[in-house]
Coordinates of C-alpha atoms and ligand atoms in Angstrom, one line a residue:
X509 CA -14.4 -34.8 -34.7
X510 CA -18.0 -33.8 -32.6
X511 CA -17.8 -36.0 -30.1
X512 CA -14.5 -34.5 -29.0
X513 CA -16.1 -31.3 -28.5
X514 CA -18.7 -32.9 -27.1
X515 CA -15.7 -33.8 -24.6
X516 CA -13.9 -30.7 -24.3
X517 CA -16.7 -28.7 -24.0
X518 CA -17.5 -30.8 -20.9
X519 CA -14.2 -30.5 -19.5
X520 CA -14.4 -26.5 -19.7
X521 CA -17.6 -26.1 -18.3
X522 CA -16.3 -28.9 -14.9
X523 CA -12.6 -26.4 -14.5
X524 CA -15.7 -23.8 -15.3
X525 CA -17.7 -24.7 -12.0
X526 CA -14.5 -25.6 -10.5
X527 CA -12.9 -22.1 -10.5
X528 CA -16.4 -20.7 -9.6
X529 CA -16.3 -22.5 -6.2
X530 CA -12.7 -22.2 -5.2
X531 CA -14.0 -18.5 -6.1
X532 CA -17.0 -18.8 -4.4
X533 CA -14.6 -19.9 -1.3
X534 CA -12.2 -17.4 -0.8
X535 CA -15.1 -14.5 -1.3
X536 CA -16.8 -16.7 1.9
X537 CA -13.8 -16.6 4.3
X538 CA -12.8 -13.5 3.0
X539 CA -15.5 -12.3 3.8
X540 CA -15.7 -13.5 7.5
X541 CA -12.3 -12.8 8.2
X542 CA -13.1 -9.3 7.4
X543 CA -16.4 -9.5 9.3
X544 CA -15.2 -11.5 12.4
X545 CA -11.5 -9.7 12.9
X546 CA -9.4 -11.7 11.9
X547 CA -7.5 -9.6 8.7
X548 CA -3.9 -8.0 11.2
X549 CA -2.2 -4.7 10.1
X550 CA 2.0 -5.4 9.7
X551 CA 4.1 -1.9 9.8
X552 CA 6.4 -1.2 8.3
X553 CA 8.9 1.4 9.3
X554 CA 9.7 4.6 7.6
X555 CA 13.4 6.2 7.4
X556 CA 14.0 9.4 7.3
X557 CA 17.7 9.7 6.1
X558 CA 18.4 12.8 6.9
X559 CA 18.0 11.8 10.2
X560 CA 18.1 8.1 10.3
X561 CA 15.1 7.9 12.7
X562 CA 11.8 6.6 12.5
X563 CA 9.4 9.4 10.8
X564 CA 6.3 6.8 10.2
X565 CA 5.2 3.8 8.8
X566 CA 3.0 2.1 5.5
X567 CA 0.1 -0.2 7.4
X568 CA 0.5 -3.8 5.3
X569 CA -2.3 -6.1 5.6
X570 CA -2.0 -9.5 6.6
X571 CA -4.3 -12.5 5.8
X572 CA -4.2 -15.9 7.9
X573 CA -6.6 -18.5 6.9
X574 CA -6.5 -21.8 9.5
X575 CA -7.4 -24.1 6.1
X576 CA -5.2 -21.5 3.3
X577 CA -2.8 -20.9 5.4
X578 CA -1.6 -17.3 4.9
X579 CA -2.3 -15.5 2.0
X580 CA -0.2 -12.5 0.3
X581 CA -2.3 -9.2 -0.6
X582 CA -0.6 -9.4 -4.1
X583 CA -3.0 -12.2 -4.5
X584 CA -6.0 -11.6 -1.6
X585 CA -5.8 -7.4 -2.6
X586 CA -6.8 -8.2 -6.8
X587 CA -9.5 -10.4 -5.6
X588 CA -11.2 -8.3 -3.2
X589 CA -11.2 -5.6 -6.2
X590 CA -12.9 -8.0 -8.2
X591 CA -16.1 -9.1 -5.6
X592 CA -16.3 -5.5 -4.5
X593 CA -15.1 -6.3 -0.5
X594 CA -12.1 -3.9 -1.3
X595 CA -14.0 -0.7 -0.7
X596 CA -14.5 -2.6 3.7
X597 CA -11.3 -3.4 3.8
X598 CA -10.4 0.2 3.1
X599 CA -12.7 1.3 5.8
X600 CA -11.2 -1.0 7.9
X601 CA -7.3 -0.3 7.3
X602 CA -8.3 3.2 7.3
X603 CA -9.3 3.0 10.7
X604 CA -7.6 0.6 12.6
X605 CA -4.3 1.9 11.3
X606 CA -5.2 5.7 12.7
X607 CA -6.4 4.3 15.4
X608 CA -3.2 2.5 16.2
X609 CA -1.4 5.5 15.4
X610 CA -3.2 7.5 17.6
X611 CA -2.1 5.4 20.7
X612 CA 1.3 4.7 19.3
X613 CA 1.8 9.1 19.6
X614 CA 0.0 8.9 22.3
X615 CA 1.4 6.8 24.8
X616 CA 5.2 7.9 23.7
X617 CA 4.7 11.7 23.2
X618 CA 5.6 10.3 19.4
X619 CA 3.9 12.4 15.9
X620 CA 4.6 8.9 13.6
X621 CA 3.0 9.2 10.3
X622 CA 0.6 6.3 9.5
X623 CA 0.0 5.6 6.1
X624 CA -2.6 3.4 4.6
X625 CA -2.2 1.4 0.9
X626 CA -5.6 2.3 -1.1
X627 CA -7.3 0.6 -4.0
X628 CA -7.9 3.4 -6.7
X629 CA -11.9 1.9 -7.2
X630 CA -13.0 2.9 -3.2
X631 CA -11.0 6.5 -3.4
X632 CA -13.2 7.0 -7.0
X633 CA -16.4 6.5 -4.9
X634 CA -18.1 9.5 -3.5
X635 CA -18.3 9.2 0.1
X636 CA -14.5 8.6 0.4
X637 CA -13.8 12.2 1.8
X638 CA -17.2 11.6 4.4
X639 CA -16.0 8.3 5.1
X640 CA -12.2 9.6 6.2
X641 CA -13.5 12.6 7.8
X642 CA -15.8 9.6 10.3
X643 CA -13.0 7.3 10.6
X644 CA -10.9 11.3 12.1
X645 CA -13.1 12.0 14.2
X646 CA -13.7 8.8 15.5
X647 CA -9.9 7.9 16.1
X648 CA -8.9 11.2 16.9
X649 CA -5.4 11.1 14.9
X650 CA -3.7 14.3 13.4
X651 CA -5.1 14.2 9.8
X652 CA -1.4 15.4 9.5
X653 CA 0.0 12.1 10.5
X654 CA -2.0 10.4 7.8
X655 CA -0.9 9.4 4.5
X656 CA -2.5 7.7 1.9
X657 CA -0.9 5.7 -1.0
X658 CA -2.3 5.6 -3.8
X659 CA -1.1 3.5 -7.2
X660 CA -1.3 4.5 -11.0
X661 CA -4.4 4.1 -12.5
X662 CA -4.8 3.8 -16.2
X663 CA -5.6 6.9 -17.8
X664 CA -8.8 6.3 -18.8
X665 CA -10.5 6.0 -14.7
X666 CA -9.0 9.2 -14.2
X667 CA -11.0 12.3 -13.4
X668 CA -11.6 15.0 -12.2
X669 CA -13.7 14.3 -10.0
X670 CA -11.0 11.6 -8.2
X671 CA -8.1 15.1 -8.5
X672 CA -11.3 16.3 -6.5
X673 CA -11.3 13.8 -3.8
X674 CA -7.3 14.3 -3.6
X675 CA -7.3 18.3 -3.8
X676 CA -10.3 17.9 -0.7
X677 CA -7.9 15.3 1.2
X678 CA -5.2 17.9 0.9
X679 CA -6.7 20.5 2.4
X680 CA -7.3 17.7 5.7
X681 CA -3.9 17.8 5.7
X682 CA -3.3 14.3 5.0
X683 CA -0.7 13.0 2.7
X684 CA -1.2 11.3 -0.7
X685 CA 1.2 9.4 -1.6
X686 CA 1.7 8.3 -5.9
X687 CA 3.1 4.8 -4.7
X688 CA 4.8 2.3 -7.5
X689 CA 6.1 4.6 -9.2
X690 CA 7.3 4.1 -13.1
X691 CA 5.6 1.0 -13.1
X692 CA 2.5 0.0 -14.8
X693 CA 0.4 3.4 -16.0
X694 CA 3.2 5.9 -15.0
X695 CA 3.4 8.3 -17.6
X696 CA 4.8 11.9 -16.4
X697 CA 1.4 13.4 -18.1
X698 CA 0.1 12.0 -14.8
X699 CA 2.8 13.7 -12.5
X700 CA 2.1 17.2 -13.6
X701 CA -2.0 16.9 -13.5
X702 CA -2.0 14.6 -10.2
X703 CA -1.5 16.8 -7.4
X704 CA 0.2 15.1 -4.5
X705 CA 2.8 15.6 -2.2
X706 CA 5.1 12.1 -2.2
X707 CA 6.5 9.6 -5.3
X708 CA 7.3 6.7 -4.1
X709 CA 10.3 4.9 -5.9
X710 CA 9.1 1.1 -6.7
X711 CA 11.3 -1.7 -5.8
X712 CA 11.9 -2.9 -8.9
X713 CA 14.6 1.2 -9.7
X714 CA 16.1 0.2 -6.3
X715 CA 16.8 -3.3 -7.4
X716 CA 18.7 -2.2 -10.3
X717 CA 20.7 0.3 -8.6
X718 CA 24.2 -2.2 -7.7
X719 CA 24.5 -4.3 -11.0
X720 CA 23.4 -1.7 -13.5
X721 CA 25.0 2.0 -14.6
X722 CA 21.4 2.5 -16.0
X723 CA 20.4 1.9 -12.9
X724 CA 21.6 4.7 -10.7
X725 CA 21.2 7.2 -13.7
X726 CA 17.0 5.9 -13.7
X727 CA 17.3 6.4 -9.8
X728 CA 19.1 10.5 -10.0
X729 CA 16.9 11.0 -13.5
X730 CA 13.3 10.2 -10.9
X731 CA 14.3 12.2 -7.7
X732 CA 15.3 15.4 -9.4
X733 CA 12.3 15.5 -12.0
X734 CA 10.4 15.0 -8.0
X735 CA 12.2 17.9 -6.4
X736 CA 11.7 20.4 -9.6
X737 CA 7.9 19.1 -9.4
X738 CA 8.4 20.0 -5.5
X739 CA 7.5 16.2 -4.2
X740 CA 9.8 14.9 -1.5
X741 CA 11.1 11.2 -2.1
X742 CA 10.4 6.9 -1.0
X743 CA 12.5 4.7 -2.3
X744 CA 11.0 1.7 -1.7
X745 CA 12.4 -2.6 -1.3
X746 CA 15.5 -0.9 0.5
X747 CA 17.7 -4.9 1.2
X748 CA 21.5 -3.5 0.8
X749 CA 23.6 -0.9 2.2
X750 CA 25.1 0.2 -1.2
X751 CA 21.0 0.8 -2.8
X752 CA 21.1 3.0 0.1
X753 CA 24.5 4.5 -0.1
X754 CA 23.0 5.4 -3.6
X755 CA 20.6 6.5 -3.3
X756 CA 21.6 9.0 0.3
X757 CA 24.1 10.7 -2.3
X758 CA 21.3 11.5 -4.8
X759 CA 19.2 13.2 -1.7
X760 CA 16.6 10.6 -1.5
X761 CA 14.7 12.2 1.7
X762 CA 12.7 8.3 3.3
X763 CA 13.6 4.4 2.3
X764 CA 11.4 1.7 3.6
X765 CA 13.1 -1.8 3.2
X766 CA 13.9 -5.0 4.8
X767 CA 17.9 -3.7 4.7
X768 CA 16.1 -1.3 7.9
X769 CA 13.3 -3.5 8.6
X770 CA 10.7 -5.7 7.6
X771 CA 6.5 -5.4 8.1
X772 CA 6.3 -5.7 12.0
X773 CA 3.4 -6.6 14.0
X774 CA 1.6 -4.1 16.5
X775 CA 4.0 -5.6 19.0
X776 CA 7.1 -5.9 17.3
X777 CA 6.4 -2.2 16.1
X778 CA 5.7 -2.0 19.7
X779 CA 8.7 -3.3 20.7
X780 CA 10.8 -1.1 17.8
X781 CA 9.9 2.4 18.9
X782 CA 10.2 1.8 22.8
X783 CA 13.9 0.9 22.3
X784 CA 14.4 3.4 20.3
X785 CA 12.9 6.4 22.0
X786 CA 14.7 5.1 25.5
X787 CA 18.0 4.7 23.8
Ligands
C2E1326 P1 3.0 -1.6 -1.7 O1 2.1 -1.1 -1.4 O2 4.4 -1.7 -3.4 O3 4.0 -2.6 -0.7 C1 5.3 -2.6 -0.3 C2 6.0 -4.4 -0.4 O4 6.7 -4.8 -0.2 C3 5.4 -5.1 0.5 O5 4.2 -6.4 0.2 C4 6.4 -5.0 1.3 O6 6.1 -6.4 2.5 C5 7.4 -5.3 0.6 N1 8.4 -5.1 1.2 C6 9.0 -4.1 2.3 N2 10.1 -3.4 2.1 C7 10.9 -5.2 1.2 C8 12.3 -5.0 0.5 O7 13.7 -4.7 1.1 N3 12.3 -5.6 -0.7 C9 11.2 -6.6 -0.8 N4 11.3 -8.1 -1.1 N5 9.9 -6.6 -0.5 C10 10.0 -6.1 0.7 P2 3.4 -7.2 0.7 O8 3.3 -6.5 2.0 O9 2.9 -8.6 0.6 O10 1.8 -6.0 -0.5 C11 2.1 -6.0 -1.2 C12 0.6 -5.4 -1.9 O11 -0.3 -5.4 -1.3 C13 1.2 -3.6 -1.4 O12 2.2 -3.3 -2.5 C14 -0.2 -2.9 -1.9 O13 -0.3 -3.2 -3.0 C15 -1.2 -4.3 -1.4 N6 -1.7 -3.7 -0.3 C16 -0.4 -4.4 0.9 N7 -2.1 -4.4 2.0 C17 -2.8 -3.1 1.7 C18 -3.8 -3.1 2.7 O14 -4.1 -2.6 3.1 N8 -5.0 -2.2 1.4 C19 -4.5 -1.8 -0.5 N9 -5.7 -1.8 -0.9 N10 -3.8 -3.1 -0.9 C20 -2.7 -3.3 0.1
CA1327 CA1 2.3 1.1 -0.8
CA1328 CA1 5.1 0.4 -3.8
CA1329 CA1 2.9 -3.1 -5.0

């Protein structure tokens, strides 16, 4: 029995070492990709349902590694949060997205609002607001054309400092959105305390609209709740016309999703703007 245990221990150690090596490799690669400007942003249009026009876009991070291939953000963002790279990534994304939005708006005489995803870990750092002010100054973006999307955090991580940070960002003119609403840690109490402008309904609810009647009831209730609290509503992950019709019928203001467009590279998004401007 003793030797079996010994073997198990060895096996466990080997796996640990292997996991450790993988971890280190990924960390090194992500660090290099960031330093060498090899991360990329794609932009998904946000559509205003009142006018059926593009009013802005969400910046979404893409990482292609020659050896590992495309690594989805759902995988490397949580990793970056754990290994401590998330703050540097957040600064890079914010800077890149603001510069790009400024460029598009200037070049085509538009007022598109760019939305950036920021990790709760990053926004909780004490220098966050100063950093955002620097990025605004450096890129020349109008803060009214900047939106920050944050996901709900556990109530444990939720502090007065964080509320204060959000208030300062809003005072600058920045729009704050609560992302993935209805999943994870969300609670109604949260909405009451959190000073946000926009509620983003998670795709999980949009997907349920069509097959189930209760799905419509849920969406309708979420939209009503948001409006009662004076919040704007964005529904994400809209893929079907039937989903769109229900959202429209229930007064949802903005949508994003493959039905209109996938997240686009800079070149493809530029084409989209040029085509809609000249139409
Ligand atoms: P998210 O912020 O909820 O972003 C929406 C995700 O849904 C994106 O996945 C988008 O490509 C995808 N999506 C959009 N429309 C549709 C649709 O109609 N159908 C389906 N099935 N999916 C749709 P993506 O780009 O893979 O990003 C995944 C998550 O990674 C994001 O979820 C966000 O939490 C995180 N993320 C992405 N970029 C960044 C970033 O720059 N910083 C941080 N902190 N997180 C990021
Ligand atoms: Ca988002
Ligand atoms: Ca989301
Ligand atoms: Ca998400």
